[in-house]
CSV table of C-alpha atoms in Angstrom, one decimal:
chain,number,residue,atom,x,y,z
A,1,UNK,CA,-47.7,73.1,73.0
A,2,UNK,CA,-44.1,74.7,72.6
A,3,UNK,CA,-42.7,72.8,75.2
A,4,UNK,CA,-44.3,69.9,73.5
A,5,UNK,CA,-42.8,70.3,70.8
A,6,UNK,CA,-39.3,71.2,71.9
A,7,UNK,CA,-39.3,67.8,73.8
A,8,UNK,CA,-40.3,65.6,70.9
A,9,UNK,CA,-37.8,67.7,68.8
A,10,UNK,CA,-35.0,66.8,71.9
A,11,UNK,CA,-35.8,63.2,71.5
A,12,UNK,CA,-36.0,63.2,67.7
A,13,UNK,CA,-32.2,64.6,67.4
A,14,UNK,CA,-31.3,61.8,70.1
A,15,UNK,CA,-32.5,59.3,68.3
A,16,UNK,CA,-30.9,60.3,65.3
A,17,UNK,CA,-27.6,60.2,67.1
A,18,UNK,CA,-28.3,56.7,68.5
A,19,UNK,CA,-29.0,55.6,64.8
A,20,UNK,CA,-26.0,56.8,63.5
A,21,UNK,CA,-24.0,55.3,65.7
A,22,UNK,CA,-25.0,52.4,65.5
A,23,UNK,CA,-25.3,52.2,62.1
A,24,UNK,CA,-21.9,51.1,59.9
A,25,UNK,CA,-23.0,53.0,57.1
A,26,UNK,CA,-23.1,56.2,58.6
A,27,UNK,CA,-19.5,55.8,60.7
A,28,UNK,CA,-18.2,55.6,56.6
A,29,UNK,CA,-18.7,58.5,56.5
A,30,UNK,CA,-16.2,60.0,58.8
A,31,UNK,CA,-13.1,60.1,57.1
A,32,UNK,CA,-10.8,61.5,59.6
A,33,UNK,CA,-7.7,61.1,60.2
A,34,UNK,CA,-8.6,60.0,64.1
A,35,UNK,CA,-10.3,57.1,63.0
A,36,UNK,CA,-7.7,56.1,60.3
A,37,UNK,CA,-5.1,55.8,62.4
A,38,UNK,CA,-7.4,53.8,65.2
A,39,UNK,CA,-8.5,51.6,62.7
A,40,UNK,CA,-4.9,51.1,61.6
A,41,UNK,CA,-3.8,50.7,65.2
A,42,UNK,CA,-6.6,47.8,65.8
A,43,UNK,CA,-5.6,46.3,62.6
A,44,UNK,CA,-1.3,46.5,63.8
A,45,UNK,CA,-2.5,45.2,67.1
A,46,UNK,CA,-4.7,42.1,65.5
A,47,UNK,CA,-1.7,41.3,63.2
A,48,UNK,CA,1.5,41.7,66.5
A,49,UNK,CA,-1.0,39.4,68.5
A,50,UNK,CA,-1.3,36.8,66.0
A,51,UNK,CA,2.1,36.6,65.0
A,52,UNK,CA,2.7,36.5,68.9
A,53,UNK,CA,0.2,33.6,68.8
A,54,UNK,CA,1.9,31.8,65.6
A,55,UNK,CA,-1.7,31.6,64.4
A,56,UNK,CA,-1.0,31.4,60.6
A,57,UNK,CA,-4.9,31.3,60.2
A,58,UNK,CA,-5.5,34.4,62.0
A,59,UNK,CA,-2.6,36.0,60.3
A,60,UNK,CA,-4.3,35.1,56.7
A,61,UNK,CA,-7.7,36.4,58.1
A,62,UNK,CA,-6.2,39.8,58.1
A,63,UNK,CA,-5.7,39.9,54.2
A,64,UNK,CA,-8.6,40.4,51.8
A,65,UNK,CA,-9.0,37.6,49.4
A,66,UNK,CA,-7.2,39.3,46.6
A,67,UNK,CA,-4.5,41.0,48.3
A,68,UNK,CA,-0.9,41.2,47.0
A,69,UNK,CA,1.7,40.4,49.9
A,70,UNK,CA,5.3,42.5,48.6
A,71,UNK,CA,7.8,41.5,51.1
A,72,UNK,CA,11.6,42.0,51.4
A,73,UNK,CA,12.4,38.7,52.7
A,74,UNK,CA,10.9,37.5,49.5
A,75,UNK,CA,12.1,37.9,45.7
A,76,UNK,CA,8.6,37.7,44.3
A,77,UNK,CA,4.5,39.2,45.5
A,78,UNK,CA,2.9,36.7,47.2
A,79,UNK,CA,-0.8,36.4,45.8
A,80,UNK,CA,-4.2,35.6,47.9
A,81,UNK,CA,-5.2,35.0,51.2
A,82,UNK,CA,-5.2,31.3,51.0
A,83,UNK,CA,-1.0,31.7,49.6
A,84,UNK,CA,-0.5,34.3,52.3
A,85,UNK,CA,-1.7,31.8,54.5
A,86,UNK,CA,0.7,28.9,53.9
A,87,UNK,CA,3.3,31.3,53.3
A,88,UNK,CA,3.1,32.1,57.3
A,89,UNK,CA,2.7,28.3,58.1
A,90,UNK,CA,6.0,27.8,56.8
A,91,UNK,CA,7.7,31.3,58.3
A,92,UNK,CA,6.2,30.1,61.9
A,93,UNK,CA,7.8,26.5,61.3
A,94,UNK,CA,11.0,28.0,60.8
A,95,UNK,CA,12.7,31.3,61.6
A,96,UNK,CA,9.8,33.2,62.8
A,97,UNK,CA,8.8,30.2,65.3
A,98,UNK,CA,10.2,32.3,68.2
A,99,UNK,CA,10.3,36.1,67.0
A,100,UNK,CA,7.5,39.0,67.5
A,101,UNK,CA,6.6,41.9,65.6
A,102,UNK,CA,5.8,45.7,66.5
A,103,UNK,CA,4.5,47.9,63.5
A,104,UNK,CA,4.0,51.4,64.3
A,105,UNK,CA,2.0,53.7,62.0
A,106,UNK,CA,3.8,57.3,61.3
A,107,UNK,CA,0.7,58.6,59.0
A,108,UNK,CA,-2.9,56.8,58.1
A,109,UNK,CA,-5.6,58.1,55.7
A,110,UNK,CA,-8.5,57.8,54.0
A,111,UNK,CA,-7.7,57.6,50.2
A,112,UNK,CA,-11.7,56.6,49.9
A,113,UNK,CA,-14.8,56.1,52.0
A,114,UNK,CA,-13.6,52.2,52.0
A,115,UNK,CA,-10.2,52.6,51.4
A,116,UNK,CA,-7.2,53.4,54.1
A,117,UNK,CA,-3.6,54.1,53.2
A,118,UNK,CA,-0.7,54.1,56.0
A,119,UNK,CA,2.8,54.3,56.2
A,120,UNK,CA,5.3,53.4,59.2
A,121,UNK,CA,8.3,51.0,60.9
A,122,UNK,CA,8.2,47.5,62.1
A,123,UNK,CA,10.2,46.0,64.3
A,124,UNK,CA,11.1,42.0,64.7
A,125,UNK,CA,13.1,40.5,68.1
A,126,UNK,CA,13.5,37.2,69.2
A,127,UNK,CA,12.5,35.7,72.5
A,128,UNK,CA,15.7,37.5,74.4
A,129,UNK,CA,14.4,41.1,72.7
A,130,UNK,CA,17.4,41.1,70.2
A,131,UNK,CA,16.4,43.1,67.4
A,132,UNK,CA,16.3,40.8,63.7
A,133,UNK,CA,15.0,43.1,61.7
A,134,UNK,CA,13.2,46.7,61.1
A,135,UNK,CA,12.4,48.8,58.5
A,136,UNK,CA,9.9,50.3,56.6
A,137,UNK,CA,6.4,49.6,55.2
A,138,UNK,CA,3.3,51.4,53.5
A,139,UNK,CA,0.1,49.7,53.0
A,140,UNK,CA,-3.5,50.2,51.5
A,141,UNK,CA,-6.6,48.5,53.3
A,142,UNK,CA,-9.9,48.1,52.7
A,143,UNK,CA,-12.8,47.9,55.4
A,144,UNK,CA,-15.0,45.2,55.7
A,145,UNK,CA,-17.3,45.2,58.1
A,146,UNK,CA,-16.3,47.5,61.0
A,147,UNK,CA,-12.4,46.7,60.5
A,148,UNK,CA,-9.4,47.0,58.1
A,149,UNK,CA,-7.8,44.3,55.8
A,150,UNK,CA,-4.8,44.2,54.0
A,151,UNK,CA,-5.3,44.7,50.4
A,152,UNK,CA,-1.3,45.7,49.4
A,153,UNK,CA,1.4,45.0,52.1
A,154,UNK,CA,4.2,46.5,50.6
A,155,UNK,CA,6.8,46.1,53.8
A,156,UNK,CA,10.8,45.6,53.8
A,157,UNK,CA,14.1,45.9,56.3
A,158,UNK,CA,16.1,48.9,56.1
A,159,UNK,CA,19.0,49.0,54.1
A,160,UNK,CA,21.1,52.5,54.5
A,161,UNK,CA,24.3,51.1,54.2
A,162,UNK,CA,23.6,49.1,51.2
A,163,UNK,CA,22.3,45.2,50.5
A,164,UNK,CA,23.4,42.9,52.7
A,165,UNK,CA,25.7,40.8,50.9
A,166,UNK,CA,24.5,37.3,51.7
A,167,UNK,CA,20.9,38.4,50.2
A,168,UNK,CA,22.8,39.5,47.6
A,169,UNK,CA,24.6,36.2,46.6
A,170,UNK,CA,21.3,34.4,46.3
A,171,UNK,CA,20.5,34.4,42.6
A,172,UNK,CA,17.3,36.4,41.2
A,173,UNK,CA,14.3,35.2,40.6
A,174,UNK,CA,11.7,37.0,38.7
A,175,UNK,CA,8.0,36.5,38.0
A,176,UNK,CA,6.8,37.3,34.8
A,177,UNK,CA,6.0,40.9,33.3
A,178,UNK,CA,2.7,42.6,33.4
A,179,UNK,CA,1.1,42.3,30.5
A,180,UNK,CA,-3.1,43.4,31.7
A,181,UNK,CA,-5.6,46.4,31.4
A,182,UNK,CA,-3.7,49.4,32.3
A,183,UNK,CA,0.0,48.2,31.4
A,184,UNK,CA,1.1,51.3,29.1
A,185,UNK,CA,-0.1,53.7,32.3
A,186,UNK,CA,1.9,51.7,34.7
A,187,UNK,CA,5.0,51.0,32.6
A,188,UNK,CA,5.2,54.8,31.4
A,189,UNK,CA,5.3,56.1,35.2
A,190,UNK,CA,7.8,53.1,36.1
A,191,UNK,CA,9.9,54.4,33.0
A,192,UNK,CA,9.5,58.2,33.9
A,193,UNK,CA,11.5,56.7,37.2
A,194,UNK,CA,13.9,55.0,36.1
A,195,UNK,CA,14.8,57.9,33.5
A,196,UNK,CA,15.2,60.7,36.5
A,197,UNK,CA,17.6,58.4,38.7
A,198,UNK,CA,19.9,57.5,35.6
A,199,UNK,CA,19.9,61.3,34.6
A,200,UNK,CA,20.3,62.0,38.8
A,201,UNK,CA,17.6,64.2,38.0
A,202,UNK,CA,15.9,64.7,41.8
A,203,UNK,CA,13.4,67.1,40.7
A,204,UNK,CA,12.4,64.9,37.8
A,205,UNK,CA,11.8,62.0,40.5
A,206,UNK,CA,9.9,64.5,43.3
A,207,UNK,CA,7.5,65.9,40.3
A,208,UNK,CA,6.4,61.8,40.2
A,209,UNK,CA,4.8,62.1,43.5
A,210,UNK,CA,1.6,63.7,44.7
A,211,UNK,CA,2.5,67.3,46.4
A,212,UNK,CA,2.4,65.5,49.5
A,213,UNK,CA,3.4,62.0,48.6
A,214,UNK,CA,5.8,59.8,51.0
A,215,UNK,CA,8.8,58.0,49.8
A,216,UNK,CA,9.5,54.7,52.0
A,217,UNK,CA,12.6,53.4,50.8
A,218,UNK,CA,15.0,50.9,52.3
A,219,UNK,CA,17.7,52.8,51.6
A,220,UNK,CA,16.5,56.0,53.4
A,221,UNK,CA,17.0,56.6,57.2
A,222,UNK,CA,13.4,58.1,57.5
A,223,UNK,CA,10.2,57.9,55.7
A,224,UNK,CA,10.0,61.1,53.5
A,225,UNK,CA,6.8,63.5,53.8
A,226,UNK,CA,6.3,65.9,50.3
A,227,UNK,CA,7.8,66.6,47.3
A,228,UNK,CA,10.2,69.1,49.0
A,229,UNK,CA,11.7,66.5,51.6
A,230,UNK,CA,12.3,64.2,48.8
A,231,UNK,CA,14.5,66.6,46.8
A,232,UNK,CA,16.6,67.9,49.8
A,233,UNK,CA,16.9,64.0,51.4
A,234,UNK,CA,18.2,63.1,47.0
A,235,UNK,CA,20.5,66.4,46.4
A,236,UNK,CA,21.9,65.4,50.1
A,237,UNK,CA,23.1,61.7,49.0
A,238,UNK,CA,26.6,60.9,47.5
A,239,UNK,CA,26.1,61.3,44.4
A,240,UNK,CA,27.5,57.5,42.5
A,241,UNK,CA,26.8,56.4,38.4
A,242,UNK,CA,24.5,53.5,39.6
A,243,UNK,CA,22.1,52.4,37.0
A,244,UNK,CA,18.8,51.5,38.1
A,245,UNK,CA,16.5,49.1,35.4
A,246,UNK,CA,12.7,48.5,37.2
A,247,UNK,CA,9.4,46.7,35.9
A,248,UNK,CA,6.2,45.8,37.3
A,249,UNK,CA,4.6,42.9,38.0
A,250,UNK,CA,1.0,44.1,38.5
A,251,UNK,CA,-1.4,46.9,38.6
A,252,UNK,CA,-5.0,47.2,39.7
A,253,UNK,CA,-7.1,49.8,39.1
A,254,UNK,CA,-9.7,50.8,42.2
A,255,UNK,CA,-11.7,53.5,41.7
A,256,UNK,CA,-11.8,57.1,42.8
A,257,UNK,CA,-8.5,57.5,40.5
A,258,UNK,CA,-6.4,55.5,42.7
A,259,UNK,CA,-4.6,52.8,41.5
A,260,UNK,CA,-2.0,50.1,42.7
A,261,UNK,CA,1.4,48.6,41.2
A,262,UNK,CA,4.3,46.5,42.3
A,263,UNK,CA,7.6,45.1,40.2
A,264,UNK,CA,11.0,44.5,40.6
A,265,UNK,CA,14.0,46.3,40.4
A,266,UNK,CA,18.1,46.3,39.9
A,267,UNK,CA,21.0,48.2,40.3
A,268,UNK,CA,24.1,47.3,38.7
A,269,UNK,CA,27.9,49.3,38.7
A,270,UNK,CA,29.5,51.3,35.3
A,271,UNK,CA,30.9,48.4,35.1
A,272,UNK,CA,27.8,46.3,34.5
A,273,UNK,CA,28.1,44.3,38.5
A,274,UNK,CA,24.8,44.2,40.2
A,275,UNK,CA,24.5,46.0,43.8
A,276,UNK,CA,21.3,45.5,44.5
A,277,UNK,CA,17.8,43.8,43.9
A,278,UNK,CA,14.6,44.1,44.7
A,279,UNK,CA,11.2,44.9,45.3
A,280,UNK,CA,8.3,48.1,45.1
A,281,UNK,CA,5.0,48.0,45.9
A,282,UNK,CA,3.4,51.5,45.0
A,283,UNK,CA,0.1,53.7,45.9
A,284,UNK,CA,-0.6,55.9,42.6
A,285,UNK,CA,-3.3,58.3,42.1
A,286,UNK,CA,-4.3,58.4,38.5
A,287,UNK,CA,-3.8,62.1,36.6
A,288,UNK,CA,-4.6,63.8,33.4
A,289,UNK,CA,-1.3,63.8,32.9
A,290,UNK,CA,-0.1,60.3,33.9
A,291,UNK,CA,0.3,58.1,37.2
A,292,UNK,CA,1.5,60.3,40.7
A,293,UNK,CA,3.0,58.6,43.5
A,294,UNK,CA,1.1,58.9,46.2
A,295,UNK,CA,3.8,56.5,48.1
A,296,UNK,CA,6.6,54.6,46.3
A,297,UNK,CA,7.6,52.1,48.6
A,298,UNK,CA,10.7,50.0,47.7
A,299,UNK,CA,13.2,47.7,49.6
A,300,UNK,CA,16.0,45.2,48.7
A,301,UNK,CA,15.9,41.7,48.8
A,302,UNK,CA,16.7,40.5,52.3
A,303,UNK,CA,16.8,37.0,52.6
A,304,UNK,CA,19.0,34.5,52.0
């Protein structure tokens, strides 16, 4: 009878184990870090392929409906799926028609059971391998089904030595102010920012960000990990009297205290001339004591 019972106990747990993996539900529940970044590595290899492919379909399959596209080589968010869509119609037309892409994740995690953040560098070449353009980019996705889609793609080239100065001759355009549920929370942190870089108060700017938030800014060489890289990388830079002005554009609220926002930014001289323009797309998770960056991700305007 033991034995009996120690077999239907062996099959018992193996069916268990055959359920759960089988079962979507139940792989929701691992929250690792290993399947983050595999998901996030499926979901880079479904978007190099299709842009490989000039399939502008395929390309707007990887968005969610409501996603918010925040893109260097644009001056404004692009808003949808379907927009997204005809957005890469028309890049594929013209100067993307013979380019590919290589994103390459540095971090991925789960910010929620259905909710993946990751941050890393892209790479574009044309059809001889010449590099076009790389930089930076830090984006939230959401799983549907058994696979990722882009929910905030917040992506833009690398600037270190400043905005290139034919991006910076094309005049700004800017969409209008956000004005919805949450605007007071989103427009005090943006605020907060802007205060600590016009005071060049580093510490003031690290304290905005999560202890281990990530700062993924065009004008860095790296991608900064914690509040401690952050100050060292900002005490290290020359230290200059540019003013910096930001707003935001949007801001969704998605649960779990996490919350999204993107705007617009400018720099201008003492003397009042503008050195650079811009846009952020930001990951915040949502405090007693105001909005924390869990990545601010910002990039100037690079098109032309």
């Amino acid at each position: 009878p033991m034995r009996k019972l120690y077999i239907n106990f062996c099959l018992a747990a193996a069916l268990s184990i055959l359920m759960s993996c089988s079962d979507p539900s139940s792989q929701n529940l691992n929250q690792s870090d290993e399947r983050a970044l595999s998901l996030v590595n499926n979901f880079t290899e479904s978007f190099s392929t299709s842009w490989a492919e000039k399939n502008a379909k395929a390309m707007g399959e990887l968005y969610t409906s409501d996603a918010v596209r925040i893109v260097s080589s644009r001056q404004t968010p692009l808003y949808g799926r379907e927009s997204i869509t005809v957005e890469f119609e028309s890049d594929f037309k013209r100067t993307q028609s013979l380019t590919s892409i290589t994103a390459e994740p540095t971090v991925a995690k789960f910010l929620s059971s259905d909710l993946v953040f990751a941050t890393g560098t892209f790479s574009v070449v044309d059809s001889d391998d010449n590099m076009i353009s790389k930089g930076f980019w830090g984006n939230l996705m959401k799983i549907e089904g058994n696979s990722l889609k882009m929910l905030m793609e917040s992506a833009g080239d690398a600037t270190p030595r400043g905005m290139n100065n034919a991006s910076l001759a094309v005049p700004e355009i800017r969409d209008p102010l956000y004005e919805g549920s949450g605007m007071n929370l989103i427009n005090e942190g943006v605020a907060s920012y802007v205060l600590s870089a016009n005071n060049g108060d580093s510490q003031g700017i690290a304290d905005l960000f999560t202890q281990n938030g990530i700062q993924a800014v065009s004008n860095n060489d790296s991608i900064l990990f914690g509040r401690e890289s952050i100050v060292d990388t900002l005490n290290a830079g020359t230290a200059t009297e540019i003013k910096l002005d930001a707003w935001s554009y949007g801001y969704r609220e998605l649960g779990n205290s996490l919350a999204i926002g993107w705007g617009g930014y400018r720099q201008t001289s003492p003397s009042g001339e503008l050195v650079e323009f811009g846009q952020w797309g930001n990951i915040w998770r949502i405090t007693e004591n105001g909005l924390k960056l869990i990545i601010e991700r910002a990039s100037a305007f690079s098109g032309e």
